[in-house]
């Protein structure tokens, strides 16, 4: 019954991992059965030093990886509490396999994630708001989580490489 959360992103200010770890620590302290895997290369030593005290059996830094889609495939939810973003490739990768994105409402994320349909959006990038949206996911019924997973995969269709190629060809012909 343990829920597996995956965060894939380089260790930087933009990805907001300190807020992620603080929010997730609160979730664990309240007794929710969850594990957070953090994958990504360290690009900011000062942030990594802030994160290290949070690492434990339920918050695990697994380093830089080249198998992120596989991690998402086995995960329940993808965490992205970013302060700013473009359109994250990791978001599309999570949708493709039905790993429910739990994100802050920044950049291109809001163009892809519809809150409550194919993911969850916090109100902002703060610790309190991100904690609340994590808790919302944990309180969802298995049936509602399954519907959301299915909706993730449906939402990925326009981004599939075959569909993208068709759209490029149509644009070229026009």
PDB file of N, CA and C in Angstrom, residues 69-162:
ATOM      1  N   UNK A  69      11.898   7.311 -17.195  1.00  0.00           N
ATOM      2  CA  UNK A  69      10.593   6.750 -17.570  1.00  0.00           C
ATOM      3  C   UNK A  69      10.277   5.432 -16.847  1.00  0.00           C
ATOM      4  N   UNK A  70      11.305   4.618 -16.599  1.00  0.00           N
ATOM      5  CA  UNK A  70      11.095   3.363 -15.865  1.00  0.00           C
ATOM      6  C   UNK A  70      10.706   3.656 -14.421  1.00  0.00           C
ATOM      7  N   UNK A  71      11.374   4.631 -13.807  1.00  0.00           N
ATOM      8  CA  UNK A  71      11.012   5.005 -12.431  1.00  0.00           C
ATOM      9  C   UNK A  71       9.563   5.471 -12.374  1.00  0.00           C
ATOM     10  N   UNK A  72       9.164   6.306 -13.340  1.00  0.00           N
ATOM     11  CA  UNK A  72       7.779   6.772 -13.383  1.00  0.00           C
ATOM     12  C   UNK A  72       6.811   5.609 -13.590  1.00  0.00           C
ATOM     13  N   UNK A  73       7.208   4.653 -14.389  1.00  0.00           N
ATOM     14  CA  UNK A  73       6.352   3.494 -14.660  1.00  0.00           C
ATOM     15  C   UNK A  73       6.030   2.733 -13.376  1.00  0.00           C
ATOM     16  N   UNK A  74       6.978   2.675 -12.461  1.00  0.00           N
ATOM     17  CA  UNK A  74       6.764   1.964 -11.204  1.00  0.00           C
ATOM     18  C   UNK A  74       6.267   2.872 -10.089  1.00  0.00           C
ATOM     19  N   UNK A  75       6.261   4.181 -10.338  1.00  0.00           N
ATOM     20  CA  UNK A  75       5.815   5.130  -9.328  1.00  0.00           C
ATOM     21  C   UNK A  75       4.321   5.363  -9.374  1.00  0.00           C
ATOM     22  N   UNK A  76       3.802   5.895  -8.293  1.00  0.00           N
ATOM     23  CA  UNK A  76       2.394   6.277  -8.218  1.00  0.00           C
ATOM     24  C   UNK A  76       2.194   7.722  -8.640  1.00  0.00           C
ATOM     25  N   UNK A  77       3.126   8.578  -8.233  1.00  0.00           N
ATOM     26  CA  UNK A  77       2.983  10.007  -8.510  1.00  0.00           C
ATOM     27  C   UNK A  77       4.348  10.633  -8.757  1.00  0.00           C
ATOM     28  N   UNK A  78       4.332  11.695  -9.550  1.00  0.00           N
ATOM     29  CA  UNK A  78       5.535  12.463  -9.864  1.00  0.00           C
ATOM     30  C   UNK A  78       5.427  13.816  -9.166  1.00  0.00           C
ATOM     31  N   UNK A  79       6.473  14.208  -8.481  1.00  0.00           N
ATOM     32  CA  UNK A  79       6.464  15.470  -7.746  1.00  0.00           C
ATOM     33  C   UNK A  79       7.301  16.519  -8.460  1.00  0.00           C
ATOM     34  N   UNK A  80       6.702  17.695  -8.660  1.00  0.00           N
ATOM     35  CA  UNK A  80       7.423  18.798  -9.284  1.00  0.00           C
ATOM     36  C   UNK A  80       6.908  20.127  -8.706  1.00  0.00           C
ATOM     37  N   UNK A  81       7.469  20.538  -7.548  1.00  0.00           N
ATOM     38  CA  UNK A  81       7.030  21.778  -6.899  1.00  0.00           C
ATOM     39  C   UNK A  81       7.819  23.006  -7.351  1.00  0.00           C
ATOM     40  N   UNK A  82       8.159  23.071  -8.614  1.00  0.00           N
ATOM     41  CA  UNK A  82       9.067  24.085  -9.150  1.00  0.00           C
ATOM     42  C   UNK A  82       8.622  25.518  -8.874  1.00  0.00           C
ATOM     43  N   UNK A  83       9.614  26.382  -8.840  1.00  0.00           N
ATOM     44  CA  UNK A  83       9.381  27.821  -8.720  1.00  0.00           C
ATOM     45  C   UNK A  83       9.149  28.401 -10.113  1.00  0.00           C
ATOM     46  N   UNK A  84       9.870  27.886 -11.115  1.00  0.00           N
ATOM     47  CA  UNK A  84       9.651  28.241 -12.504  1.00  0.00           C
ATOM     48  C   UNK A  84      10.005  27.052 -13.376  1.00  0.00           C
ATOM     49  N   UNK A  85       9.377  27.001 -14.549  1.00  0.00           N
ATOM     50  CA  UNK A  85       9.565  25.904 -15.505  1.00  0.00           C
ATOM     51  C   UNK A  85       9.233  26.410 -16.893  1.00  0.00           C
ATOM     52  N   UNK A  86       9.649  25.635 -17.881  1.00  0.00           N
ATOM     53  CA  UNK A  86       9.126  25.758 -19.230  1.00  0.00           C
ATOM     54  C   UNK A  86       8.050  24.676 -19.321  1.00  0.00           C
ATOM     55  N   UNK A  87       8.206  23.766 -20.269  1.00  0.00           N
ATOM     56  CA  UNK A  87       7.363  22.573 -20.327  1.00  0.00           C
ATOM     57  C   UNK A  87       8.295  21.400 -20.023  1.00  0.00           C
ATOM     58  N   UNK A  88       8.239  20.878 -18.807  1.00  0.00           N
ATOM     59  CA  UNK A  88       9.193  19.840 -18.410  1.00  0.00           C
ATOM     60  C   UNK A  88       8.993  18.518 -19.157  1.00  0.00           C
ATOM     61  N   UNK A  89      10.075  17.989 -19.696  1.00  0.00           N
ATOM     62  CA  UNK A  89      10.040  16.679 -20.347  1.00  0.00           C
ATOM     63  C   UNK A  89       9.611  15.617 -19.333  1.00  0.00           C
ATOM     64  N   UNK A  90      10.050  15.767 -18.083  1.00  0.00           N
ATOM     65  CA  UNK A  90       9.679  14.779 -17.064  1.00  0.00           C
ATOM     66  C   UNK A  90       8.167  14.727 -16.863  1.00  0.00           C
ATOM     67  N   UNK A  91       7.507  15.857 -17.040  1.00  0.00           N
ATOM     68  CA  UNK A  91       6.051  15.877 -16.929  1.00  0.00           C
ATOM     69  C   UNK A  91       5.427  15.007 -18.016  1.00  0.00           C
ATOM     70  N   UNK A  92       5.895  15.175 -19.241  1.00  0.00           N
ATOM     71  CA  UNK A  92       5.373  14.371 -20.347  1.00  0.00           C
ATOM     72  C   UNK A  92       5.694  12.891 -20.152  1.00  0.00           C
ATOM     73  N   UNK A  93       6.893  12.603 -19.663  1.00  0.00           N
ATOM     74  CA  UNK A  93       7.278  11.209 -19.407  1.00  0.00           C
ATOM     75  C   UNK A  93       6.374  10.576 -18.351  1.00  0.00           C
ATOM     76  N   UNK A  94       6.011  11.341 -17.341  1.00  0.00           N
ATOM     77  CA  UNK A  94       5.141  10.788 -16.292  1.00  0.00           C
ATOM     78  C   UNK A  94       3.731  10.545 -16.831  1.00  0.00           C
ATOM     79  N   UNK A  95       3.218  11.473 -17.628  1.00  0.00           N
ATOM     80  CA  UNK A  95       1.888  11.290 -18.213  1.00  0.00           C
ATOM     81  C   UNK A  95       1.842  10.043 -19.097  1.00  0.00           C
ATOM     82  N   UNK A  96       2.909   9.812 -19.854  1.00  0.00           N
ATOM     83  CA  UNK A  96       2.951   8.703 -20.802  1.00  0.00           C
ATOM     84  C   UNK A  96       2.713   7.348 -20.141  1.00  0.00           C
ATOM     85  N   UNK A  97       3.127   7.217 -18.877  1.00  0.00           N
ATOM     86  CA  UNK A  97       2.985   5.926 -18.192  1.00  0.00           C
ATOM     87  C   UNK A  97       1.937   5.963 -17.080  1.00  0.00           C
ATOM     88  N   UNK A  98       1.242   7.090 -16.937  1.00  0.00           N
ATOM     89  CA  UNK A  98       0.192   7.185 -15.935  1.00  0.00           C
ATOM     90  C   UNK A  98       0.678   7.455 -14.534  1.00  0.00           C
ATOM     91  N   UNK A  99       1.858   8.042 -14.402  1.00  0.00           N
ATOM     92  CA  UNK A  99       2.375   8.437 -13.089  1.00  0.00           C
ATOM     93  C   UNK A  99       1.839   9.844 -12.820  1.00  0.00           C
ATOM     94  N   UNK A 100       0.927   9.967 -11.889  1.00  0.00           N
ATOM     95  CA  UNK A 100       0.166  11.196 -11.665  1.00  0.00           C
ATOM     96  C   UNK A 100       1.076  12.360 -11.255  1.00  0.00           C
ATOM     97  N   UNK A 101       1.085  13.447 -12.034  1.00  0.00           N
ATOM     98  CA  UNK A 101       1.905  14.599 -11.666  1.00  0.00           C
ATOM     99  C   UNK A 101       1.254  15.427 -10.553  1.00  0.00           C
ATOM    100  N   UNK A 102       2.069  15.772  -9.574  1.00  0.00           N
ATOM    101  CA  UNK A 102       1.661  16.668  -8.497  1.00  0.00           C
ATOM    102  C   UNK A 102       2.627  17.839  -8.579  1.00  0.00           C
ATOM    103  N   UNK A 103       2.141  18.963  -9.090  1.00  0.00           N
ATOM    104  CA  UNK A 103       3.017  20.064  -9.496  1.00  0.00           C
ATOM    105  C   UNK A 103       2.561  21.400  -8.933  1.00  0.00           C
ATOM    106  N   UNK A 104       3.483  22.342  -8.980  1.00  0.00           N
ATOM    107  CA  UNK A 104       3.116  23.732  -8.733  1.00  0.00           C
ATOM    108  C   UNK A 104       2.648  24.325 -10.066  1.00  0.00           C
ATOM    109  N   UNK A 105       1.822  25.367 -10.020  1.00  0.00           N
ATOM    110  CA  UNK A 105       1.207  25.904 -11.246  1.00  0.00           C
ATOM    111  C   UNK A 105       2.083  26.942 -11.942  1.00  0.00           C
ATOM    112  N   UNK A 106       3.212  26.495 -12.484  1.00  0.00           N
ATOM    113  CA  UNK A 106       4.142  27.429 -13.120  1.00  0.00           C
ATOM    114  C   UNK A 106       4.435  27.006 -14.558  1.00  0.00           C
ATOM    115  N   UNK A 107       4.821  27.974 -15.366  1.00  0.00           N
ATOM    116  CA  UNK A 107       5.249  27.712 -16.735  1.00  0.00           C
ATOM    117  C   UNK A 107       4.252  26.891 -17.533  1.00  0.00           C
ATOM    118  N   UNK A 108       4.769  25.990 -18.365  1.00  0.00           N
ATOM    119  CA  UNK A 108       3.947  25.163 -19.229  1.00  0.00           C
ATOM    120  C   UNK A 108       3.194  24.054 -18.518  1.00  0.00           C
ATOM    121  N   UNK A 109       3.462  23.859 -17.240  1.00  0.00           N
ATOM    122  CA  UNK A 109       2.757  22.826 -16.470  1.00  0.00           C
ATOM    123  C   UNK A 109       1.249  23.047 -16.545  1.00  0.00           C
ATOM    124  N   UNK A 110       0.824  24.294 -16.405  1.00  0.00           N
ATOM    125  CA  UNK A 110      -0.610  24.594 -16.391  1.00  0.00           C
ATOM    126  C   UNK A 110      -1.281  24.387 -17.746  1.00  0.00           C
ATOM    127  N   UNK A 111      -0.476  24.276 -18.798  1.00  0.00           N
ATOM    128  CA  UNK A 111      -1.035  23.995 -20.118  1.00  0.00           C
ATOM    129  C   UNK A 111      -1.263  22.503 -20.338  1.00  0.00           C
ATOM    130  N   UNK A 112      -0.721  21.680 -19.464  1.00  0.00           N
ATOM    131  CA  UNK A 112      -0.781  20.235 -19.629  1.00  0.00           C
ATOM    132  C   UNK A 112      -1.575  19.556 -18.512  1.00  0.00           C
ATOM    133  N   UNK A 113      -1.424  20.035 -17.289  1.00  0.00           N
ATOM    134  CA  UNK A 113      -2.093  19.421 -16.135  1.00  0.00           C
ATOM    135  C   UNK A 113      -3.381  20.165 -15.822  1.00  0.00           C
ATOM    136  N   UNK A 114      -4.475  19.414 -15.811  1.00  0.00           N
ATOM    137  CA  UNK A 114      -5.762  19.944 -15.382  1.00  0.00           C
ATOM    138  C   UNK A 114      -6.011  19.407 -13.977  1.00  0.00           C
ATOM    139  N   UNK A 115      -6.045  20.311 -13.019  1.00  0.00           N
ATOM    140  CA  UNK A 115      -6.158  19.922 -11.616  1.00  0.00           C
ATOM    141  C   UNK A 115      -7.367  19.012 -11.382  1.00  0.00           C
ATOM    142  N   UNK A 116      -7.100  17.853 -10.798  1.00  0.00           N
ATOM    143  CA  UNK A 116      -8.165  16.909 -10.476  1.00  0.00           C
ATOM    144  C   UNK A 116      -8.514  15.962 -11.607  1.00  0.00           C
ATOM    145  N   UNK A 117      -8.035  16.212 -12.808  1.00  0.00           N
ATOM    146  CA  UNK A 117      -8.331  15.351 -13.952  1.00  0.00           C
ATOM    147  C   UNK A 117      -7.145  14.445 -14.288  1.00  0.00           C
ATOM    148  N   UNK A 118      -6.005  15.049 -14.588  1.00  0.00           N
ATOM    149  CA  UNK A 118      -4.824  14.261 -14.949  1.00  0.00           C
ATOM    150  C   UNK A 118      -3.625  14.606 -14.070  1.00  0.00           C
ATOM    151  N   UNK A 119      -3.911  15.132 -12.906  1.00  0.00           N
ATOM    152  CA  UNK A 119      -2.871  15.492 -11.952  1.00  0.00           C
ATOM    153  C   UNK A 119      -3.426  16.448 -10.919  1.00  0.00           C
ATOM    154  N   UNK A 120      -2.541  16.883 -10.045  1.00  0.00           N
ATOM    155  CA  UNK A 120      -2.927  17.840  -9.018  1.00  0.00           C
ATOM    156  C   UNK A 120      -1.975  19.022  -9.055  1.00  0.00           C
ATOM    157  N   UNK A 121      -2.527  20.209  -8.869  1.00  0.00           N
ATOM    158  CA  UNK A 121      -1.742  21.440  -8.841  1.00  0.00           C
ATOM    159  C   UNK A 121      -1.899  22.103  -7.473  1.00  0.00           C
ATOM    160  N   UNK A 122      -0.771  22.479  -6.897  1.00  0.00           N
ATOM    161  CA  UNK A 122      -0.835  23.267  -5.665  1.00  0.00           C
ATOM    162  C   UNK A 122      -1.254  24.690  -6.051  1.00  0.00           C
ATOM    163  N   UNK A 123      -1.629  25.481  -5.063  1.00  0.00           N
ATOM    164  CA  UNK A 123      -2.027  26.863  -5.355  1.00  0.00           C
ATOM    165  C   UNK A 123      -0.814  27.722  -5.710  1.00  0.00           C
ATOM    166  N   UNK A 124       0.345  27.373  -5.143  1.00  0.00           N
ATOM    167  CA  UNK A 124       1.585  28.085  -5.437  1.00  0.00           C
ATOM    168  C   UNK A 124       2.751  27.155  -5.101  1.00  0.00           C
ATOM    169  N   UNK A 125       3.959  27.693  -5.043  1.00  0.00           N
ATOM    170  CA  UNK A 125       5.162  26.873  -4.816  1.00  0.00           C
ATOM    171  C   UNK A 125       5.606  26.830  -3.362  1.00  0.00           C
ATOM    172  N   UNK A 126       4.745  27.248  -2.444  1.00  0.00           N
ATOM    173  CA  UNK A 126       5.111  27.289  -1.028  1.00  0.00           C
ATOM    174  C   UNK A 126       5.032  25.901  -0.390  1.00  0.00           C
ATOM    175  N   UNK A 127       5.721  25.770   0.738  1.00  0.00           N
ATOM    176  CA  UNK A 127       5.711  24.504   1.480  1.00  0.00           C
ATOM    177  C   UNK A 127       4.295  24.124   1.911  1.00  0.00           C
ATOM    178  N   UNK A 128       3.563  25.057   2.453  1.00  0.00           N
ATOM    179  CA  UNK A 128       2.216  24.764   2.953  1.00  0.00           C
ATOM    180  C   UNK A 128       1.304  24.271   1.830  1.00  0.00           C
ATOM    181  N   UNK A 129       1.326  24.967   0.711  1.00  0.00           N
ATOM    182  CA  UNK A 129       0.448  24.589  -0.401  1.00  0.00           C
ATOM    183  C   UNK A 129       0.864  23.265  -1.024  1.00  0.00           C
ATOM    184  N   UNK A 130       2.174  23.031  -1.112  1.00  0.00           N
ATOM    185  CA  UNK A 130       2.612  21.761  -1.698  1.00  0.00           C
ATOM    186  C   UNK A 130       2.298  20.599  -0.753  1.00  0.00           C
ATOM    187  N   UNK A 131       2.459  20.803   0.535  1.00  0.00           N
ATOM    188  CA  UNK A 131       2.086  19.785   1.519  1.00  0.00           C
ATOM    189  C   UNK A 131       0.590  19.453   1.389  1.00  0.00           C
ATOM    190  N   UNK A 132      -0.242  20.457   1.254  1.00  0.00           N
ATOM    191  CA  UNK A 132      -1.694  20.234   1.153  1.00  0.00           C
ATOM    192  C   UNK A 132      -2.053  19.401  -0.078  1.00  0.00           C
ATOM    193  N   UNK A 133      -1.387  19.647  -1.205  1.00  0.00           N
ATOM    194  CA  UNK A 133      -1.716  18.893  -2.411  1.00  0.00           C
ATOM    195  C   UNK A 133      -1.191  17.452  -2.313  1.00  0.00           C
ATOM    196  N   UNK A 134      -0.058  17.235  -1.645  1.00  0.00           N
ATOM    197  CA  UNK A 134       0.417  15.869  -1.406  1.00  0.00           C
ATOM    198  C   UNK A 134      -0.587  15.109  -0.539  1.00  0.00           C
ATOM    199  N   UNK A 135      -1.071  15.780   0.491  1.00  0.00           N
ATOM    200  CA  UNK A 135      -2.052  15.166   1.387  1.00  0.00           C
ATOM    201  C   UNK A 135      -3.351  14.857   0.645  1.00  0.00           C
ATOM    202  N   UNK A 136      -3.743  15.759  -0.247  1.00  0.00           N
ATOM    203  CA  UNK A 136      -4.941  15.527  -1.062  1.00  0.00           C
ATOM    204  C   UNK A 136      -4.797  14.233  -1.864  1.00  0.00           C
ATOM    205  N   UNK A 137      -3.626  14.040  -2.470  1.00  0.00           N
ATOM    206  CA  UNK A 137      -3.391  12.813  -3.235  1.00  0.00           C
ATOM    207  C   UNK A 137      -3.488  11.580  -2.330  1.00  0.00           C
ATOM    208  N   UNK A 138      -2.876  11.647  -1.163  1.00  0.00           N
ATOM    209  CA  UNK A 138      -2.876  10.493  -0.253  1.00  0.00           C
ATOM    210  C   UNK A 138      -4.287  10.141   0.223  1.00  0.00           C
ATOM    211  N   UNK A 139      -5.168  11.121   0.301  1.00  0.00           N
ATOM    212  CA  UNK A 139      -6.532  10.879   0.783  1.00  0.00           C
ATOM    213  C   UNK A 139      -7.486  10.410  -0.322  1.00  0.00           C
ATOM    214  N   UNK A 140      -7.033  10.455  -1.567  1.00  0.00           N
ATOM    215  CA  UNK A 140      -7.887  10.017  -2.676  1.00  0.00           C
ATOM    216  C   UNK A 140      -8.151   8.515  -2.580  1.00  0.00           C
ATOM    217  N   UNK A 141      -9.302   8.102  -3.071  1.00  0.00           N
ATOM    218  CA  UNK A 141      -9.601   6.664  -3.121  1.00  0.00           C
ATOM    219  C   UNK A 141      -8.761   6.008  -4.209  1.00  0.00           C
ATOM    220  N   UNK A 142      -8.566   4.703  -4.099  1.00  0.00           N
ATOM    221  CA  UNK A 142      -7.837   3.966  -5.130  1.00  0.00           C
ATOM    222  C   UNK A 142      -8.517   4.124  -6.482  1.00  0.00           C
ATOM    223  N   UNK A 143      -9.846   4.133  -6.472  1.00  0.00           N
ATOM    224  CA  UNK A 143     -10.599   4.286  -7.723  1.00  0.00           C
ATOM    225  C   UNK A 143     -10.330   5.650  -8.366  1.00  0.00           C
ATOM    226  N   UNK A 144     -10.320   6.702  -7.564  1.00  0.00           N
ATOM    227  CA  UNK A 144     -10.051   8.042  -8.100  1.00  0.00           C
ATOM    228  C   UNK A 144      -8.609   8.159  -8.613  1.00  0.00           C
ATOM    229  N   UNK A 145      -7.665   7.537  -7.898  1.00  0.00           N
ATOM    230  CA  UNK A 145      -6.278   7.550  -8.369  1.00  0.00           C
ATOM    231  C   UNK A 145      -6.156   6.794  -9.688  1.00  0.00           C
ATOM    232  N   UNK A 146      -6.879   5.694  -9.831  1.00  0.00           N
ATOM    233  CA  UNK A 146      -6.855   4.912 -11.082  1.00  0.00           C
ATOM    234  C   UNK A 146      -7.408   5.745 -12.233  1.00  0.00           C
ATOM    235  N   UNK A 147      -8.524   6.436 -12.008  1.00  0.00           N
ATOM    236  CA  UNK A 147      -9.088   7.309 -13.054  1.00  0.00           C
ATOM    237  C   UNK A 147      -8.078   8.375 -13.465  1.00  0.00           C
ATOM    238  N   UNK A 148      -7.411   8.947 -12.484  1.00  0.00           N
ATOM    239  CA  UNK A 148      -6.444   9.993 -12.781  1.00  0.00           C
ATOM    240  C   UNK A 148      -5.271   9.420 -13.579  1.00  0.00           C
ATOM    241  N   UNK A 149      -4.817   8.219 -13.240  1.00  0.00           N
ATOM    242  CA  UNK A 149      -3.744   7.561 -14.006  1.00  0.00           C
ATOM    243  C   UNK A 149      -4.173   7.361 -15.459  1.00  0.00           C
ATOM    244  N   UNK A 150      -5.396   6.866 -15.642  1.00  0.00           N
ATOM    245  CA  UNK A 150      -5.915   6.666 -17.001  1.00  0.00           C
ATOM    246  C   UNK A 150      -5.981   7.993 -17.759  1.00  0.00           C
ATOM    247  N   UNK A 151      -6.429   9.038 -17.080  1.00  0.00           N
ATOM    248  CA  UNK A 151      -6.509  10.361 -17.709  1.00  0.00           C
ATOM    249  C   UNK A 151      -5.131  10.912 -18.066  1.00  0.00           C
ATOM    250  N   UNK A 152      -4.124  10.558 -17.265  1.00  0.00           N
ATOM    251  CA  UNK A 152      -2.750  10.964 -17.600  1.00  0.00           C
ATOM    252  C   UNK A 152      -2.361  10.415 -18.959  1.00  0.00           C
ATOM    253  N   UNK A 153      -2.594   9.127 -19.146  1.00  0.00           N
ATOM    254  CA  UNK A 153      -2.188   8.493 -20.402  1.00  0.00           C
ATOM    255  C   UNK A 153      -2.975   9.050 -21.585  1.00  0.00           C
ATOM    256  N   UNK A 154      -4.271   9.342 -21.390  1.00  0.00           N
ATOM    257  CA  UNK A 154      -5.054   9.984 -22.449  1.00  0.00           C
ATOM    258  C   UNK A 154      -4.497  11.366 -22.775  1.00  0.00           C
ATOM    259  N   UNK A 155      -4.082  12.100 -21.752  1.00  0.00           N
ATOM    260  CA  UNK A 155      -3.568  13.459 -21.931  1.00  0.00           C
ATOM    261  C   UNK A 155      -2.242  13.494 -22.669  1.00  0.00           C
ATOM    262  N   UNK A 156      -1.536  12.378 -22.661  1.00  0.00           N
ATOM    263  CA  UNK A 156      -0.236  12.328 -23.331  1.00  0.00           C
ATOM    264  C   UNK A 156      -0.366  12.229 -24.846  1.00  0.00           C
ATOM    265  N   UNK A 157      -1.504  11.778 -25.343  1.00  0.00           N
ATOM    266  CA  UNK A 157      -1.688  11.511 -26.777  1.00  0.00           C
ATOM    267  C   UNK A 157      -1.169  12.626 -27.682  1.00  0.00           C
ATOM    268  N   UNK A 158      -1.471  13.902 -27.448  1.00  0.00           N
ATOM    269  CA  UNK A 158      -0.973  14.941 -28.364  1.00  0.00           C
ATOM    270  C   UNK A 158       0.555  15.072 -28.381  1.00  0.00           C
ATOM    271  N   UNK A 159       1.221  14.542 -27.356  1.00  0.00           N
ATOM    272  CA  UNK A 159       2.676  14.677 -27.246  1.00  0.00           C
ATOM    273  C   UNK A 159       3.413  13.426 -27.729  1.00  0.00           C
ATOM    274  N   UNK A 160       2.665  12.380 -28.057  1.00  0.00           N
ATOM    275  CA  UNK A 160       3.267  11.153 -28.565  1.00  0.00           C
ATOM    276  C   UNK A 160       4.035  11.477 -29.850  1.00  0.00           C
ATOM    277  N   UNK A 161       5.176  10.851 -30.055  1.00  0.00           N
ATOM    278  CA  UNK A 161       6.032  11.177 -31.191  1.00  0.00           C
ATOM    279  C   UNK A 161       5.322  10.949 -32.523  1.00  0.00           C
ATOM    280  N   UNK A 162       4.494   9.918 -32.615  1.00  0.00           N
ATOM    281  CA  UNK A 162       3.770   9.670 -33.870  1.00  0.00           C
ATOM    282  C   UNK A 162       2.779  10.805 -34.150  1.00  0.00           C
TER     283      UNK A 162
END
